[in-house]
Short mmCIF file of C-alpha atoms in Angstrom, two decimals:
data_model
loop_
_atom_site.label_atom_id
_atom_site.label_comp_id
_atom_site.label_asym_id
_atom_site.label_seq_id
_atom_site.Cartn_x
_atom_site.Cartn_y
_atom_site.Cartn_z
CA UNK Q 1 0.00 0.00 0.00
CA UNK Q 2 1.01 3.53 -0.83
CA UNK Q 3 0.39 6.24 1.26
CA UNK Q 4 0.64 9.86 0.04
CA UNK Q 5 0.92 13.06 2.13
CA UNK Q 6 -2.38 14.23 1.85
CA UNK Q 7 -3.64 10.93 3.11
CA UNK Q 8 -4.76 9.02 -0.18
CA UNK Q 9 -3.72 5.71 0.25
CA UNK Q 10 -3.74 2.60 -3.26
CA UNK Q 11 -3.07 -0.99 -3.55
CA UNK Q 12 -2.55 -0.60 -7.48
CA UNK Q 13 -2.28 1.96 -10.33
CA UNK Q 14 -3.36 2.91 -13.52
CA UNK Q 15 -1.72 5.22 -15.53
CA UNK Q 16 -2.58 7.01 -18.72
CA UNK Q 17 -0.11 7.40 -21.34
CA UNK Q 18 -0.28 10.14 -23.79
CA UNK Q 19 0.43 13.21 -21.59
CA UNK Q 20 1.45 11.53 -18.68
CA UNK Q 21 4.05 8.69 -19.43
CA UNK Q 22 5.08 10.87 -22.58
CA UNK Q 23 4.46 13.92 -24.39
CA UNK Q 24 2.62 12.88 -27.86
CA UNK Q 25 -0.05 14.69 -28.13
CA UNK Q 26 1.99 17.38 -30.84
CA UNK Q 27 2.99 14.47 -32.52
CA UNK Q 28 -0.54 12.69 -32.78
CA UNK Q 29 -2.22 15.93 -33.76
CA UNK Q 30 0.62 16.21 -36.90
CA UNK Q 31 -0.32 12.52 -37.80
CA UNK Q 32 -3.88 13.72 -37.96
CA UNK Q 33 -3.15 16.48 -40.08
CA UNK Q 34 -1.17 14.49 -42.68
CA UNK Q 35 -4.20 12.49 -43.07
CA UNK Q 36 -7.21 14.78 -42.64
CA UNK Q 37 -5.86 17.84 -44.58
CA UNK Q 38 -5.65 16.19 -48.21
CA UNK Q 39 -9.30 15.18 -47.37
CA UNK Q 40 -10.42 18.86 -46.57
CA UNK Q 41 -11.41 17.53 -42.63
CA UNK Q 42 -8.13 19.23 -40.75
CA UNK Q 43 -8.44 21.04 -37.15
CA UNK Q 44 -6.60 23.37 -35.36
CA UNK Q 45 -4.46 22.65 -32.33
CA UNK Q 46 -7.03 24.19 -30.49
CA UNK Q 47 -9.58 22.31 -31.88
CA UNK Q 48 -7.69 18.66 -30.77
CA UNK Q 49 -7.11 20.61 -27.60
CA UNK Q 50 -10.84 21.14 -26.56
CA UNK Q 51 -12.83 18.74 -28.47
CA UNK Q 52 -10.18 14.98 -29.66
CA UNK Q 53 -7.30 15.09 -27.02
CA UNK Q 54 -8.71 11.99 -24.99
CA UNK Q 55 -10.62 10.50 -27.80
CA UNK Q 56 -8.94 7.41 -29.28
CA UNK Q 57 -8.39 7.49 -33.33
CA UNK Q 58 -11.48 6.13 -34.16
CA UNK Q 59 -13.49 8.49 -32.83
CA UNK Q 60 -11.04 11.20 -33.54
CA UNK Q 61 -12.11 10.32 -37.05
CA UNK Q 62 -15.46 9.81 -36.96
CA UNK Q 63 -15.43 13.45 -34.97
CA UNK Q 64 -13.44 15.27 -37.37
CA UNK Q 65 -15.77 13.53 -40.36
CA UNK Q 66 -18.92 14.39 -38.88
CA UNK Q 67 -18.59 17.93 -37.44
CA UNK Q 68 -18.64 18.85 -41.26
CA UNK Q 69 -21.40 16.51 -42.13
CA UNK Q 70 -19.34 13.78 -43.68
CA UNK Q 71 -19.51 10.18 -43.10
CA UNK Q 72 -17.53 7.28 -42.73
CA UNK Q 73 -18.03 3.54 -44.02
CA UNK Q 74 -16.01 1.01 -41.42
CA UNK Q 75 -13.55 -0.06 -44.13
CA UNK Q 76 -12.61 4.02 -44.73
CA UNK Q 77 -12.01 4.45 -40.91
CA UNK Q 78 -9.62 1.25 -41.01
CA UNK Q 79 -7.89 2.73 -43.65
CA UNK Q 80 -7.50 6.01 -41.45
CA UNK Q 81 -6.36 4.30 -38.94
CA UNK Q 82 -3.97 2.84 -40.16
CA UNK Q 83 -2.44 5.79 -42.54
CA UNK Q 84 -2.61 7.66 -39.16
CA UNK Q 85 -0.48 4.89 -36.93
CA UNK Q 86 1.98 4.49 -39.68
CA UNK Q 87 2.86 8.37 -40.07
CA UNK Q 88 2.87 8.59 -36.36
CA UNK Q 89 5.41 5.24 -36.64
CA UNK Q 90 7.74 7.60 -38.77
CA UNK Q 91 7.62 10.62 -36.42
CA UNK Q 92 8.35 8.53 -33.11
CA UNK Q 93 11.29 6.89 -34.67
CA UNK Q 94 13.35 10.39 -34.08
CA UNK Q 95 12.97 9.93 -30.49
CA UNK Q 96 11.24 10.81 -27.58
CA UNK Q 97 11.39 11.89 -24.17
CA UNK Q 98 9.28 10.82 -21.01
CA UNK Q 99 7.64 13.57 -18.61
CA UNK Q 100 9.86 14.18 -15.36
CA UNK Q 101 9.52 11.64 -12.59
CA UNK Q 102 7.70 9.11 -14.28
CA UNK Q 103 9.87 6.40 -15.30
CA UNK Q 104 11.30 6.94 -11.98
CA UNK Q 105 7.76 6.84 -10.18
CA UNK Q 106 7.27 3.36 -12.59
CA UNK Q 107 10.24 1.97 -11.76
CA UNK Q 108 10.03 2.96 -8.19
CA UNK Q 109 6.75 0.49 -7.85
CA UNK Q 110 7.51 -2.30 -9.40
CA UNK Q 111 10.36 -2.36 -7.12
CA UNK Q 112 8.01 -2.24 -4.16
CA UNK Q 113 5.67 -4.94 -6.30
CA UNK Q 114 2.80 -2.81 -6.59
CA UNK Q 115 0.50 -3.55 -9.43
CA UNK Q 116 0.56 -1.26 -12.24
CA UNK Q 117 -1.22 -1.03 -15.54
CA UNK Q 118 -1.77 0.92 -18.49
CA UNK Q 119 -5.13 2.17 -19.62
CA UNK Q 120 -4.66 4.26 -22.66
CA UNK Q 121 -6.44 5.34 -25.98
CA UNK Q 122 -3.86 4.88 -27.83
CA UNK Q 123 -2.85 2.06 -30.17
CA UNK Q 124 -0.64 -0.84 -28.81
CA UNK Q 125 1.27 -0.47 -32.02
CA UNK Q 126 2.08 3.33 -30.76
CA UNK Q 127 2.82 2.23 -27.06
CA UNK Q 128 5.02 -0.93 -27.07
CA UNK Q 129 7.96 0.49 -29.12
CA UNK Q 130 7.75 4.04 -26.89
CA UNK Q 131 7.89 1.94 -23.72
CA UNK Q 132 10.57 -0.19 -24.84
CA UNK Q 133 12.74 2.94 -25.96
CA UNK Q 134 12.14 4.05 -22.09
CA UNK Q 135 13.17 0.78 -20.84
CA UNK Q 136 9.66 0.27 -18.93
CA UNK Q 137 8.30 -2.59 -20.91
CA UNK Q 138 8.49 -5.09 -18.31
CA UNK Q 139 6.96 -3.34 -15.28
CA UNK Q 140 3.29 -3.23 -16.62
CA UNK Q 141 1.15 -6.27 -15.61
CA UNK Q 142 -1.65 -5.09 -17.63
CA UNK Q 143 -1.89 -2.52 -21.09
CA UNK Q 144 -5.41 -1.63 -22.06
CA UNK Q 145 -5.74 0.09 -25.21
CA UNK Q 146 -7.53 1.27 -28.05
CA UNK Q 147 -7.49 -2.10 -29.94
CA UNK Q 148 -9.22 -3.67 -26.49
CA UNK Q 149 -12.25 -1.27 -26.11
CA UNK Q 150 -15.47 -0.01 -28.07
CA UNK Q 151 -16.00 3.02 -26.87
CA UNK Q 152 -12.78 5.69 -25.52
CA UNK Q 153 -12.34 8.06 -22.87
CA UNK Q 154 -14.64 9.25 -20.97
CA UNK Q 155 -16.29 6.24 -21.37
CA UNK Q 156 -15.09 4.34 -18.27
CA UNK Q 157 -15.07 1.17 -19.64
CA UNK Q 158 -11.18 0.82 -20.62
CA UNK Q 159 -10.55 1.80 -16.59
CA UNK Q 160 -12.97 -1.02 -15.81
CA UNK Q 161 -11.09 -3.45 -18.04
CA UNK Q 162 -7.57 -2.33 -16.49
CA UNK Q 163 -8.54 -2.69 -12.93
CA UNK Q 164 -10.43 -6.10 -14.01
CA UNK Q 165 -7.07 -7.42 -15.63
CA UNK Q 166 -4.75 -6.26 -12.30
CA UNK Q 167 -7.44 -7.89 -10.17
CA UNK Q 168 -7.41 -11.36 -11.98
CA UNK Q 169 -3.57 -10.69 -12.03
CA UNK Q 170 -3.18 -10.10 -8.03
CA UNK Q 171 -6.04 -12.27 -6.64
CA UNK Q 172 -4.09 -12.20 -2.94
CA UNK Q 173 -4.03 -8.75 -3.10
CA UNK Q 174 -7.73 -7.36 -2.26
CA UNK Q 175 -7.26 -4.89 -5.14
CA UNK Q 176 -10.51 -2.86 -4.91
CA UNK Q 177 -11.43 1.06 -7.26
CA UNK Q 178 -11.21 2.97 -3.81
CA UNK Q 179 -7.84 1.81 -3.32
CA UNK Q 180 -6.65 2.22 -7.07
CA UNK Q 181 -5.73 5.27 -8.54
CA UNK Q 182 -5.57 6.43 -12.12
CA UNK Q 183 -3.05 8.96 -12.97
CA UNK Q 184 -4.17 10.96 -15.98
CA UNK Q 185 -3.96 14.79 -17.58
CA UNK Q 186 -7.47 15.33 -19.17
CA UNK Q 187 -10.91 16.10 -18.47
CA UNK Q 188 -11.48 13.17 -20.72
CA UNK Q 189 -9.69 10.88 -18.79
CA UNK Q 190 -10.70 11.75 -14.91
CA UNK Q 191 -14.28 11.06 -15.43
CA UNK Q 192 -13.90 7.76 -17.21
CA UNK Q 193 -11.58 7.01 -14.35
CA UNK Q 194 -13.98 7.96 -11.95
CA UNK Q 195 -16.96 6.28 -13.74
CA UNK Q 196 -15.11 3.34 -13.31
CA UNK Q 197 -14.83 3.77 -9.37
CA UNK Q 198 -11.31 4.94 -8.73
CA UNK Q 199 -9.21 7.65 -7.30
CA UNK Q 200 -7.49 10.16 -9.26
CA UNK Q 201 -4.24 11.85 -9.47
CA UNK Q 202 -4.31 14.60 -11.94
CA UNK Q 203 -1.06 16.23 -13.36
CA UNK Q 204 -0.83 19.47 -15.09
CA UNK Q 205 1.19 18.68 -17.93
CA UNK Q 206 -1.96 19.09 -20.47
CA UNK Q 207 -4.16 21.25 -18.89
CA UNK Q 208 -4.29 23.67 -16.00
CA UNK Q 209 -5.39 23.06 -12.73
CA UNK Q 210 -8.95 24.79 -12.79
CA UNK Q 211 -10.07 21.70 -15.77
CA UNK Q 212 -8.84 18.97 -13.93
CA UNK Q 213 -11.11 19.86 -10.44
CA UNK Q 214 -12.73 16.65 -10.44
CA UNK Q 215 -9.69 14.77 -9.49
CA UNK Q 216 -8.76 13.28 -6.12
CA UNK Q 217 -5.84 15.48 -6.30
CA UNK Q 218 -3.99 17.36 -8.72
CA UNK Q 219 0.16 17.72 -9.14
CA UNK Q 220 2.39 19.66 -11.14
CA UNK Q 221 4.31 16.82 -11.73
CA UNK Q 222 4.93 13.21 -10.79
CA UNK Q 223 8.28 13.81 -9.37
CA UNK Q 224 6.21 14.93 -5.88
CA UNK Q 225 5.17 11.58 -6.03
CA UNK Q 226 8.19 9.84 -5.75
CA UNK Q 227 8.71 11.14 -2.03
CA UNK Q 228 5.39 8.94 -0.72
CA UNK Q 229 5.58 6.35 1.80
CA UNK Q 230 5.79 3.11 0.06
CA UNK Q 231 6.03 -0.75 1.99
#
C-alpha cells in the first residue's frame, strides 16, 4: 500500500499514457493532419485541444468527419487508422522523451511490487515500441488500449477493463477502485476514471489546474510523487 501526504492511500495503479508517461499529443495531432488535410477535414491545435485530445483514433475520425457533415463507411475508418499509426510510426522513430519523474515513479513500484497497468487510448502499435525505448516494458502487468475497447475516454469502460485485468492478475491482493488510482492529464480521462470507481491523481502537464477539479488530487508533476511512503 502507498500512502501519500495528503492521506490518499492505493493498492494498485493505472496510468494514462499520452500526456502523462510521454508527451505525444503534438505528434498525434501532426499525424492527424497528414491524413485529414488532403481530405479537406483538418483542425486546429485548439480544436484537438478542446474537443479529440482523450478521444482514441477512431473516434477522432469519426469526430473530425462528422462535425462537417461527412460520413464514414467502417472499411474508410480502417484505412485512417492505419495511414494515421503508420505516419505517427515515422515521427516517433526520431525519439522521444518521457515527462519528469515518471519512469522513476514506474520503476520505483515495481520495485516495491505494486500492481501497475496501463489504460490508454492509444494504439498498442504506438505504445510498445515508446515503452521499450524508455526501458519500462516489463513493469506493466496489464496494457489496455484502443485495440481492447469499443467506446474511448470518458467512457469508463477501458478503466474497468484495467482494474479487471490487475485484479485477476493479483487475486491475494484485495485490489478494490477505492484503493486504485488512475493517474491521468485530461478532463477526458478523470471522469472515465472515476466512472469506473477509482481515485485520481491529476497532473498538469496538459491542462491547468482549474479543468482537472474533479480529481482526487492534482500535481504539477509526478516527481512529488516519488517522495510517498511506500512498503
Amino acid at each position: 500500500m502507498v500512502k501519500f501526504q495528503n492521506g490518499i492511500e492505493a493498492g494498485c495503479f493505472i496510468f494514462d499514457f499520452d500526456g502523462i508517461i510521454v508527451d505525444t499529443e503534438p505528434l498525434h495531432y501532426q499525424a492527424f493532419q497528414k491524413v485529414l488535410e488532403p481530405l479537406d477535414s483538418g483542425f486546429s491545435w485548439q480544436e484537438y485541444v478542446d474537443t479529440y485530445m482523450g478521444f482514441d483514433d477512431r473516434d477522432a475520425f469519426i469526430e473530425a468527419f462528422s462535425t462537417q457533415g461527412k460520413g464514414l463507411t467502417t472499411q474508410e475508418l480502417h484505412t485512417l487508422i492505419d495511414r494515421k499509426a503508420n505516419i505517427f510510426q515515422d515521427i516517433i522513430r526520431s525519439g522521444i522523451a518521457p515527462y519528469p519523474g515518471v519512469v522513476a515513479l514506474i520503476r520505483k513500484l515495481r520495485a516495491h511490487r505494486i500492481p501497475i497497468a496501463i489504460s490508454s487510448g492509444a494504439l498498442r502499435c504506438d505504445i510498445d515500441p515508446i515503452l521499450g525505448t524508455l526501458g519500462i516494458s516489463d513493469c506493466f502487468e496489464v496494457i489496455v488500449t484502443a485495440d481492447d475497447v469499443s467506446k474511448s475516454k470518458p467512457d469508463p469502460e477501458s478503466y474497468r477493463l484495467a482494474f479487471e485485468k490487475l485484479k485477476a492478475r493479483n487475486p491475494a491482493g484485495a485490489l478494490t477502485p477505492a484503493r486504485t488510482i488512475a493517474i491521468e492529464d485530461t478532463p477526458a480521462g478523470i471522469s472515465s476514471a472515476r466512472g469506473a470507481g477509482l481515485q485520481v491523481v491529476a497532473v498538469t502537464n496538459s491542462y491547468p489546474r482549474e479543468y482537472l477539479t474533479q480529481a482526487t488530487c492534482i500535481v504539477p508533476s509526478l516527481e512529488e510523487l516519488l517522495d510517498s511512503s511506500f512498503p
